Amino acid sequence: MSHRAGPHFLQIPGPSNVPGRILRAIERPTIDHRGPTFQALAKEVLAKIRPIFKTTEPVIIFPSSGTGAWEAALVNTLSPGDRVLMYETGQFSTLWEELARRIGLVPEVIAGDWQGGARAEVIEERLSQDTGHEIKAVCVVHNETSTGATSNVRAVRGAIDSAKHPALFLVDTISGLGSIDYRHDEWGVDVTISGSQKGLMLPPGISFNAVSKKAVEASKIGKSARSYWDWSGQLANNPTGNFPYTPATNLLYGLVEACDMLMDEGLDNVFSRHERHAEATRRAVRAWGLKTQCQESSEHSPVLTGVVMPDGHDADALRAAILEHYDMSLGAGLGKVKGRMFRIGHLGDFNDLLLMGTLSGVEMGLAVAGVPHAKGGARAAMDYLTGNA
Ligand SMILES: *Cc1c(COP(=O)(O)O)cnc(C)c1O
């Protein structure tokens, strides 16, 4: 089939759907990134991104996927052989750990069950035992996109403080920023890592490190080899609207637009919209008689919902049927849960009717793929949405 009528439903938890307003901004001609017009754009974008992280400190922008910003956070602040405490929330925390190992750090992993977020009390206990302060950083994923669970970043900060531990605090909110409340300064995060293609509604291609003063000080003595990811060139050039190498000019046009859209709607409204859609989705899942991957009631992600398949049924076969029949892409189970669950993204530029199209597509897909379920999930979501208009 060469043409499929109507829009494709891109309901993976990132990249999210890019709104027309952002696509049109990106379409503008690429300009000289060392000229005055670009410098004005850069200053604007570097100012507008800070309130999204709720920080008054610098936010460094890399032309890269989120993985690059993970690496940047580690190589700027740490030295080879440094021990880092990482909490296993799911596949993304595991990938970050592998990255840390490959660049010569020594990750110590707190094992998790992939059904909730990082547990602050376990982190506190481990840090309290580390009286010699061998642990140089604590790394936590704010929104674990592989499972649909959030970590309480404020509580982890509290754990580090209660243990009176000097470790740096590094947080991945690649899929949380712009969808779930996040407070870089208030929560005392040293490096916040994010990316463009999830809550920020941009295409993939730029990533972020929001930094604290403590992180910048650490970067001056950190001994990891680094060049492309080095913060110093960025921090020296950014105040005059410059970058140390060619930035992703057109994505920066889009980023200005994304920041304006989030601020126009109001961050709190954006966050409650995501929570409302997530709650409606969970009601649909419950009505189908299926389980969510996240089992902690206070840690369900507002960004996506991971749905566990009934025994003996393959999530990837269901996803393939939904793509074939309804032209909708859903997220696959990643890593050890591959085939056992799928993920419904309900983030970014999204509203009630798009959610209803998404949940209807899932329910119809369950039927055509022969997956045992009860009808009425979409109905349950509709009732919740109309009852909470
Ligand atoms: C998407 C994602 C990443 C990886 O980002 P890429 O842009 O694919 O490199 C890392 N962590 C989390 C939590 C993510 O959602």
CSV table of C-alpha atoms and ligand atoms in Angstrom, one decimal:
chain,number,residue,atom,x,y,z
A,1,MET,CA,0.0,0.0,0.0
A,2,SER,CA,1.7,3.2,-1.1
A,3,HIS,CA,-0.7,5.7,0.5
A,4,ARG,CA,-2.5,5.5,3.8
A,5,ALA,CA,-5.2,8.1,4.3
A,6,GLY,CA,-5.3,10.1,7.5
A,7,PRO,CA,-2.6,10.8,10.0
A,8,HIS,CA,-0.3,8.1,11.4
A,9,PHE,CA,-0.7,7.8,15.2
A,10,LEU,CA,2.8,8.0,16.6
A,11,GLN,CA,2.1,6.8,20.2
A,12,ILE,CA,5.5,5.7,21.2
A,13,PRO,CA,6.9,7.4,24.3
A,14,GLY,CA,9.3,9.5,22.2
A,15,PRO,CA,9.8,10.7,19.6
A,16,SER,CA,6.4,12.3,20.2
A,17,ASN,CA,4.3,14.0,17.6
A,18,VAL,CA,5.8,17.3,16.4
A,19,PRO,CA,3.2,20.0,16.2
A,20,GLY,CA,2.8,22.0,13.0
A,21,ARG,CA,3.8,25.2,14.8
A,22,ILE,CA,7.2,23.7,15.5
A,23,LEU,CA,7.6,22.1,12.1
A,24,ARG,CA,6.9,25.5,10.5
A,25,ALA,CA,9.5,27.2,12.7
A,26,ILE,CA,12.1,24.6,11.8
A,27,GLU,CA,11.4,25.0,8.1
A,28,ARG,CA,13.0,28.5,8.1
A,29,PRO,CA,16.3,28.9,6.2
A,30,THR,CA,19.4,27.9,8.0
A,31,ILE,CA,21.5,30.9,8.8
A,32,ASP,CA,25.1,31.8,9.6
A,33,HIS,CA,25.7,30.4,13.1
A,34,ARG,CA,28.3,33.1,13.8
A,35,GLY,CA,26.2,36.0,12.6
A,36,PRO,CA,24.2,38.5,14.6
A,37,THR,CA,20.8,37.0,13.8
A,38,PHE,CA,21.8,33.7,15.1
A,39,GLN,CA,23.4,35.2,18.2
A,40,ALA,CA,20.1,36.8,19.1
A,41,LEU,CA,18.3,33.5,18.6
A,42,ALA,CA,20.9,31.7,20.7
A,43,LYS,CA,20.5,34.1,23.6
A,44,GLU,CA,16.7,33.9,23.4
A,45,VAL,CA,16.7,30.1,23.4
A,46,LEU,CA,19.3,29.8,26.2
A,47,ALA,CA,17.2,32.1,28.3
A,48,LYS,CA,13.9,30.4,27.5
A,49,ILE,CA,15.0,26.9,28.2
A,50,ARG,CA,16.0,27.7,31.8
A,51,PRO,CA,12.5,28.1,33.2
A,52,ILE,CA,11.5,24.7,31.6
A,53,PHE,CA,14.2,23.1,33.9
A,54,LYS,CA,13.2,25.5,36.7
A,55,THR,CA,16.8,26.7,37.0
A,56,THR,CA,18.6,30.0,36.9
A,57,GLU,CA,21.9,28.2,36.1
A,58,PRO,CA,23.2,27.5,32.6
A,59,VAL,CA,21.6,24.9,30.4
A,60,ILE,CA,24.1,23.5,27.9
A,61,ILE,CA,22.7,22.4,24.5
A,62,PHE,CA,24.3,19.6,22.5
A,63,PRO,CA,23.5,18.6,18.9
A,64,SER,CA,23.0,15.0,19.9
A,65,SER,CA,20.4,12.4,21.0
A,66,GLY,CA,19.8,12.1,24.8
A,67,THR,CA,22.5,9.4,25.1
A,68,GLY,CA,25.1,12.1,24.3
A,69,ALA,CA,23.9,14.2,27.2
A,70,TRP,CA,24.1,11.2,29.5
A,71,GLU,CA,27.8,10.8,28.5
A,72,ALA,CA,28.4,14.6,28.8
A,73,ALA,CA,27.1,14.6,32.3
A,74,LEU,CA,29.5,11.8,33.4
A,75,VAL,CA,32.7,12.8,31.5
A,76,ASN,CA,32.5,16.4,32.7
A,77,THR,CA,32.1,15.8,36.4
A,78,LEU,CA,33.8,12.5,37.1
A,79,SER,CA,37.2,10.8,36.7
A,80,PRO,CA,38.1,7.3,35.5
A,81,GLY,CA,37.7,4.8,38.4
A,82,ASP,CA,35.1,6.9,40.2
A,83,ARG,CA,32.3,4.9,41.8
A,84,VAL,CA,28.8,6.0,40.9
A,85,LEU,CA,25.6,4.7,42.5
A,86,MET,CA,22.9,4.0,40.0
A,87,TYR,CA,19.4,2.8,40.6
A,88,GLU,CA,18.0,0.1,38.3
A,89,THR,CA,14.6,1.4,37.4
A,90,GLY,CA,14.5,-0.3,33.9
A,91,GLN,CA,16.1,-0.5,30.5
A,92,PHE,CA,17.2,3.2,30.4
A,93,SER,CA,18.9,3.1,33.8
A,94,THR,CA,20.6,-0.1,32.6
A,95,LEU,CA,21.8,1.6,29.3
A,96,TRP,CA,23.2,4.6,31.3
A,97,GLU,CA,25.0,2.1,33.6
A,98,GLU,CA,26.6,0.4,30.6
A,99,LEU,CA,27.7,3.7,29.2
A,100,ALA,CA,29.3,4.6,32.5
A,101,ARG,CA,31.1,1.3,32.6
A,102,ARG,CA,32.4,1.8,29.0
A,103,ILE,CA,33.9,5.2,29.8
A,104,GLY,CA,35.8,3.9,32.8
A,105,LEU,CA,33.6,4.6,35.7
A,106,VAL,CA,32.7,2.0,38.3
A,107,PRO,CA,28.9,1.8,38.6
A,108,GLU,CA,27.4,0.3,41.7
A,109,VAL,CA,23.8,-0.7,40.9
A,110,ILE,CA,21.0,-1.0,43.3
A,111,ALA,CA,18.9,-3.7,41.7
A,112,GLY,CA,15.2,-2.9,41.1
A,113,ASP,CA,12.2,-4.9,39.9
A,114,TRP,CA,11.2,-2.6,37.0
A,115,GLN,CA,7.8,-2.0,38.6
A,116,GLY,CA,8.4,1.4,40.3
A,117,GLY,CA,10.9,4.2,40.7
A,118,ALA,CA,14.1,4.6,42.6
A,119,ARG,CA,13.6,4.1,46.4
A,120,ALA,CA,15.1,7.0,48.3
A,121,GLU,CA,15.4,5.0,51.5
A,122,VAL,CA,17.6,2.4,49.9
A,123,ILE,CA,19.8,5.1,48.4
A,124,GLU,CA,20.1,6.7,51.9
A,125,GLU,CA,21.0,3.4,53.5
A,126,ARG,CA,23.8,2.8,51.0
A,127,LEU,CA,25.2,6.3,51.2
A,128,SER,CA,25.2,6.2,55.0
A,129,GLN,CA,27.4,3.1,54.9
A,130,ASP,CA,29.8,4.9,52.5
A,131,THR,CA,31.6,6.8,55.3
A,132,GLY,CA,34.8,7.1,53.2
A,133,HIS,CA,32.8,8.9,50.5
A,134,GLU,CA,33.9,6.5,47.7
A,135,ILE,CA,30.7,7.2,45.8
A,136,LYS,CA,31.2,10.3,43.7
A,137,ALA,CA,27.7,10.5,42.1
A,138,VAL,CA,24.2,9.3,42.5
A,139,CYS,CA,22.4,8.7,39.2
A,140,VAL,CA,18.6,8.4,38.9
A,141,VAL,CA,16.2,8.3,36.0
A,142,HIS,CA,13.2,10.6,36.7
A,143,ASN,CA,10.8,9.0,34.2
A,144,GLU,CA,11.8,5.4,33.3
A,145,THR,CA,10.4,5.3,29.8
A,146,SER,CA,10.9,1.5,29.5
A,147,THR,CA,8.3,0.8,32.3
A,148,GLY,CA,6.2,3.9,32.9
A,149,ALA,CA,7.4,4.6,36.4
A,150,THR,CA,8.6,7.9,37.9
A,151,SER,CA,11.2,8.4,40.7
A,152,ASN,CA,10.8,10.9,43.4
A,153,VAL,CA,13.7,13.2,42.7
A,154,ARG,CA,13.0,15.4,45.7
A,155,ALA,CA,13.1,12.4,48.0
A,156,VAL,CA,16.4,11.2,46.6
A,157,ARG,CA,17.9,14.6,47.2
A,158,GLY,CA,16.6,14.3,50.8
A,159,ALA,CA,18.3,10.9,51.1
A,160,ILE,CA,21.6,12.3,50.0
A,161,ASP,CA,21.3,15.2,52.5
A,162,SER,CA,20.2,12.9,55.3
A,163,ALA,CA,23.2,10.7,54.7
A,164,LYS,CA,25.3,13.9,54.8
A,165,HIS,CA,27.0,12.6,51.6
A,166,PRO,CA,28.9,14.9,49.2
A,167,ALA,CA,28.1,12.9,46.1
A,168,LEU,CA,26.9,14.8,43.0
A,169,PHE,CA,23.3,14.2,42.0
A,170,LEU,CA,22.7,13.4,38.3
A,171,VAL,CA,19.2,13.0,37.0
A,172,ASP,CA,17.9,11.8,33.6
A,173,THR,CA,14.7,13.5,32.8
A,174,ILE,CA,15.0,12.9,29.1
A,175,SER,CA,11.4,11.8,28.9
A,176,GLY,CA,10.0,13.8,31.8
A,177,LEU,CA,10.9,17.4,31.0
A,178,GLY,CA,8.0,19.4,29.7
A,179,SER,CA,5.5,16.7,30.8
A,180,ILE,CA,6.1,16.2,34.5
A,181,ASP,CA,7.0,18.8,37.1
A,182,TYR,CA,10.8,19.1,37.4
A,183,ARG,CA,12.8,21.5,39.6
A,184,HIS,CA,16.5,21.5,38.9
A,185,ASP,CA,17.4,24.2,41.4
A,186,GLU,CA,14.8,23.5,44.2
A,187,TRP,CA,15.6,19.8,44.2
A,188,GLY,CA,19.4,20.4,44.3
A,189,VAL,CA,20.2,18.5,41.2
A,190,ASP,CA,23.8,18.9,39.9
A,191,VAL,CA,23.3,17.8,36.4
A,192,THR,CA,19.9,17.3,34.7
A,193,ILE,CA,20.0,15.5,31.4
A,194,SER,CA,17.3,15.9,28.8
A,195,GLY,CA,16.5,15.5,25.2
A,196,SER,CA,14.4,17.2,22.5
A,197,GLN,CA,12.1,14.5,21.2
A,198,LYS,CA,9.8,13.7,24.1
A,199,GLY,CA,8.0,16.3,26.2
A,200,LEU,CA,9.6,19.2,24.3
A,201,MET,CA,7.8,18.0,21.1
A,202,LEU,CA,10.8,18.5,18.8
A,203,PRO,CA,12.3,16.1,16.4
A,204,PRO,CA,15.3,14.1,17.8
A,205,GLY,CA,18.6,15.8,17.6
A,206,ILE,CA,19.4,18.1,20.5
A,207,SER,CA,20.0,17.3,24.2
A,208,PHE,CA,20.7,19.2,27.4
A,209,ASN,CA,22.8,19.4,30.5
A,210,ALA,CA,21.4,21.8,33.1
A,211,VAL,CA,24.2,22.3,35.6
A,212,SER,CA,24.7,23.4,39.2
A,213,LYS,CA,27.6,25.5,40.4
A,214,LYS,CA,28.9,22.4,42.2
A,215,ALA,CA,28.8,20.5,38.9
A,216,VAL,CA,30.7,23.2,37.1
A,217,GLU,CA,33.4,23.2,39.9
A,218,ALA,CA,33.6,19.4,39.6
A,219,SER,CA,34.1,19.8,35.8
A,220,LYS,CA,37.2,21.9,36.4
A,221,ILE,CA,38.9,19.0,38.2
A,222,GLY,CA,37.3,16.0,36.5
A,223,LYS,CA,39.9,13.9,34.7
A,224,SER,CA,37.8,12.0,32.2
A,225,ALA,CA,39.0,12.5,28.6
A,226,ARG,CA,36.5,14.7,26.7
A,227,SER,CA,36.4,17.0,23.8
A,228,TYR,CA,33.0,17.2,22.0
A,229,TRP,CA,31.1,17.0,25.3
A,230,ASP,CA,33.3,19.4,27.2
A,231,TRP,CA,31.2,22.0,29.0
A,232,SER,CA,34.0,24.7,29.2
A,233,GLY,CA,33.7,25.7,25.5
A,234,GLN,CA,29.9,25.9,25.8
A,235,LEU,CA,30.0,27.9,29.0
A,236,ALA,CA,32.5,30.3,27.6
A,237,ASN,CA,30.7,30.9,24.3
A,238,ASN,CA,27.0,30.7,25.2
A,239,PRO,CA,26.8,34.1,27.0
A,240,THR,CA,27.5,35.9,23.7
A,241,GLY,CA,25.1,33.7,21.8
A,242,ASN,CA,27.8,31.4,20.4
A,243,PHE,CA,28.6,27.7,20.4
A,244,PRO,CA,32.0,26.1,20.2
A,245,TYR,CA,31.0,24.2,17.0
A,246,THR,CA,28.0,24.2,14.6
A,247,PRO,CA,24.8,24.0,16.6
A,248,ALA,CA,21.6,22.4,15.3
A,249,THR,CA,20.3,25.8,14.1
A,250,ASN,CA,16.9,24.7,12.8
A,251,LEU,CA,16.1,22.7,15.9
A,252,LEU,CA,16.9,25.8,17.9
A,253,TYR,CA,14.2,27.6,16.0
A,254,GLY,CA,11.8,24.8,17.0
A,255,LEU,CA,13.0,25.0,20.6
A,256,VAL,CA,12.1,28.7,20.9
A,257,GLU,CA,8.6,27.7,19.7
A,258,ALA,CA,8.4,24.7,22.1
A,259,CYS,CA,9.3,26.9,25.1
A,260,ASP,CA,6.7,29.5,24.1
A,261,MET,CA,4.0,26.8,23.6
A,262,LEU,CA,4.7,25.3,27.1
A,263,MET,CA,4.7,28.7,28.8
A,264,ASP,CA,1.6,29.9,26.9
A,265,GLU,CA,-0.3,26.8,28.1
A,266,GLY,CA,1.3,27.1,31.5
A,267,LEU,CA,3.6,24.5,32.9
A,268,ASP,CA,1.1,23.4,35.6
A,269,ASN,CA,-1.6,23.0,33.0
A,270,VAL,CA,0.7,20.9,30.9
A,271,PHE,CA,1.5,18.7,33.8
A,272,SER,CA,-2.1,18.2,34.9
A,273,ARG,CA,-3.1,17.5,31.3
A,274,HIS,CA,-0.5,14.6,31.2
A,275,GLU,CA,-1.7,13.3,34.6
A,276,ARG,CA,-5.3,13.3,33.4
A,277,HIS,CA,-4.5,11.4,30.2
A,278,ALA,CA,-2.4,8.9,32.2
A,279,GLU,CA,-5.2,8.3,34.6
A,280,ALA,CA,-7.7,7.8,31.8
A,281,THR,CA,-5.3,5.3,30.2
A,282,ARG,CA,-4.9,3.3,33.4
A,283,ARG,CA,-8.7,3.1,33.7
A,284,ALA,CA,-8.8,1.7,30.2
A,285,VAL,CA,-6.1,-0.9,31.0
A,286,ARG,CA,-8.0,-1.9,34.1
A,287,ALA,CA,-11.2,-2.3,32.2
A,288,TRP,CA,-9.5,-4.5,29.7
A,289,GLY,CA,-8.5,-6.7,32.6
A,290,LEU,CA,-4.8,-6.1,31.9
A,291,LYS,CA,-2.1,-4.9,34.3
A,292,THR,CA,0.2,-1.9,34.1
A,293,GLN,CA,4.0,-2.6,34.3
A,294,CYS,CA,4.3,0.0,37.1
A,295,GLN,CA,2.9,-1.4,40.3
A,296,GLU,CA,3.5,1.5,42.6
A,297,SER,CA,0.3,3.6,42.8
A,298,SER,CA,2.1,6.8,43.6
A,299,GLU,CA,4.8,6.4,40.8
A,300,HIS,CA,2.7,5.8,37.6
A,301,SER,CA,4.2,7.9,34.8
A,302,PRO,CA,2.1,10.8,33.4
A,303,VAL,CA,4.0,10.3,30.1
A,304,LEU,CA,3.4,6.7,29.1
A,305,THR,CA,1.7,3.6,30.3
A,306,GLY,CA,3.4,0.2,30.1
A,307,VAL,CA,0.8,-2.6,29.6
A,308,VAL,CA,1.6,-6.2,30.5
A,309,MET,CA,0.4,-8.9,28.0
A,310,PRO,CA,-1.7,-11.9,29.2
A,311,ASP,CA,0.5,-15.0,29.5
A,312,GLY,CA,1.2,-16.6,26.1
A,313,HIS,CA,0.6,-13.5,24.0
A,314,ASP,CA,3.3,-11.6,22.3
A,315,ALA,CA,3.3,-7.8,22.7
A,316,ASP,CA,5.2,-7.3,19.4
A,317,ALA,CA,2.6,-9.3,17.5
A,318,LEU,CA,-0.1,-7.1,18.9
A,319,ARG,CA,1.9,-4.0,18.0
A,320,ALA,CA,2.4,-5.3,14.5
A,321,ALA,CA,-1.4,-5.9,14.1
A,322,ILE,CA,-2.2,-2.4,15.4
A,323,LEU,CA,0.3,-0.9,12.9
A,324,GLU,CA,-1.1,-2.9,10.0
A,325,HIS,CA,-4.8,-2.3,10.7
A,326,TYR,CA,-4.9,1.1,12.4
A,327,ASP,CA,-1.6,2.8,11.3
A,328,MET,CA,-0.6,3.4,14.9
A,329,SER,CA,2.9,2.9,16.4
A,330,LEU,CA,3.1,1.8,20.0
A,331,GLY,CA,6.3,1.4,22.1
A,332,ALA,CA,7.9,-2.1,22.3
A,333,GLY,CA,8.9,-3.8,25.6
A,334,LEU,CA,12.6,-3.1,25.9
A,335,GLY,CA,15.4,-5.4,27.3
A,336,LYS,CA,14.2,-8.1,29.7
A,337,VAL,CA,10.5,-7.3,29.2
A,338,LYS,CA,10.6,-7.5,25.3
A,339,GLY,CA,7.5,-9.1,24.0
A,340,ARG,CA,5.9,-9.2,27.4
A,341,MET,CA,4.6,-5.6,27.5
A,342,PHE,CA,3.9,-2.7,25.2
A,343,ARG,CA,3.9,1.0,25.9
A,344,ILE,CA,1.3,3.6,25.1
A,345,GLY,CA,2.8,7.1,24.8
A,346,HIS,CA,0.4,10.0,25.9
A,347,LEU,CA,2.9,12.8,25.9
A,348,GLY,CA,3.7,16.1,24.2
A,349,ASP,CA,1.2,17.8,21.8
A,350,PHE,CA,-1.8,15.7,22.9
A,351,ASN,CA,-5.4,16.1,23.7
A,352,ASP,CA,-8.6,14.1,24.7
A,353,LEU,CA,-9.6,13.1,21.3
A,354,LEU,CA,-6.1,12.0,20.3
A,355,LEU,CA,-6.1,9.9,23.5
A,356,MET,CA,-9.4,8.4,22.6
A,357,GLY,CA,-8.2,7.5,19.1
A,358,THR,CA,-5.1,5.9,20.7
A,359,LEU,CA,-7.1,3.8,23.2
A,360,SER,CA,-9.7,2.9,20.6
A,361,GLY,CA,-6.8,1.7,18.4
A,362,VAL,CA,-5.4,-0.4,21.2
A,363,GLU,CA,-8.8,-1.9,22.1
A,364,MET,CA,-9.5,-2.7,18.4
A,365,GLY,CA,-6.0,-4.2,18.1
A,366,LEU,CA,-6.6,-6.5,21.1
A,367,ALA,CA,-9.7,-7.7,19.3
A,368,VAL,CA,-8.1,-8.3,15.8
A,369,ALA,CA,-5.0,-9.9,17.3
A,370,GLY,CA,-7.1,-12.3,19.4
A,371,VAL,CA,-5.7,-11.1,22.8
A,372,PRO,CA,-8.0,-12.0,25.6
A,373,HIS,CA,-9.5,-8.9,27.2
A,374,ALA,CA,-12.7,-7.4,28.3
A,375,LYS,CA,-14.4,-4.7,26.2
A,376,GLY,CA,-15.1,-1.2,27.6
A,377,GLY,CA,-11.6,0.2,28.1
A,378,ALA,CA,-12.1,3.1,25.8
A,379,ARG,CA,-15.5,3.7,27.4
A,380,ALA,CA,-14.0,3.8,30.9
A,381,ALA,CA,-11.4,6.3,29.7
A,382,MET,CA,-14.2,8.4,28.1
A,383,ASP,CA,-16.2,8.4,31.3
A,384,TYR,CA,-13.2,9.6,33.3
A,385,LEU,CA,-12.4,12.4,30.8
A,386,THR,CA,-16.0,13.6,30.7
A,387,GLY,CA,-16.3,13.3,34.4
A,388,ASN,CA,-13.1,15.4,34.9
A,389,ALA,CA,-13.5,17.9,32.1
B,1,LIG,C1,14.7,8.3,25.2
B,1,LIG,C2,15.4,8.1,26.5
B,1,LIG,C3,16.9,8.0,26.6
B,1,LIG,C4,17.7,7.9,25.4
B,1,LIG,O1,17.6,9.1,24.6
B,1,LIG,P1,18.1,9.0,23.1
B,1,LIG,O2,17.7,10.3,22.5
B,1,LIG,O3,17.4,7.8,22.4
B,1,LIG,O4,19.6,8.8,23.1
B,1,LIG,C5,17.4,7.9,27.8
B,1,LIG,N1,16.7,7.9,28.9
B,1,LIG,C6,15.4,8.0,28.9
B,1,LIG,C7,14.7,8.0,30.2
B,1,LIG,C8,14.7,8.1,27.7
B,1,LIG,O5,13.4,8.2,27.7
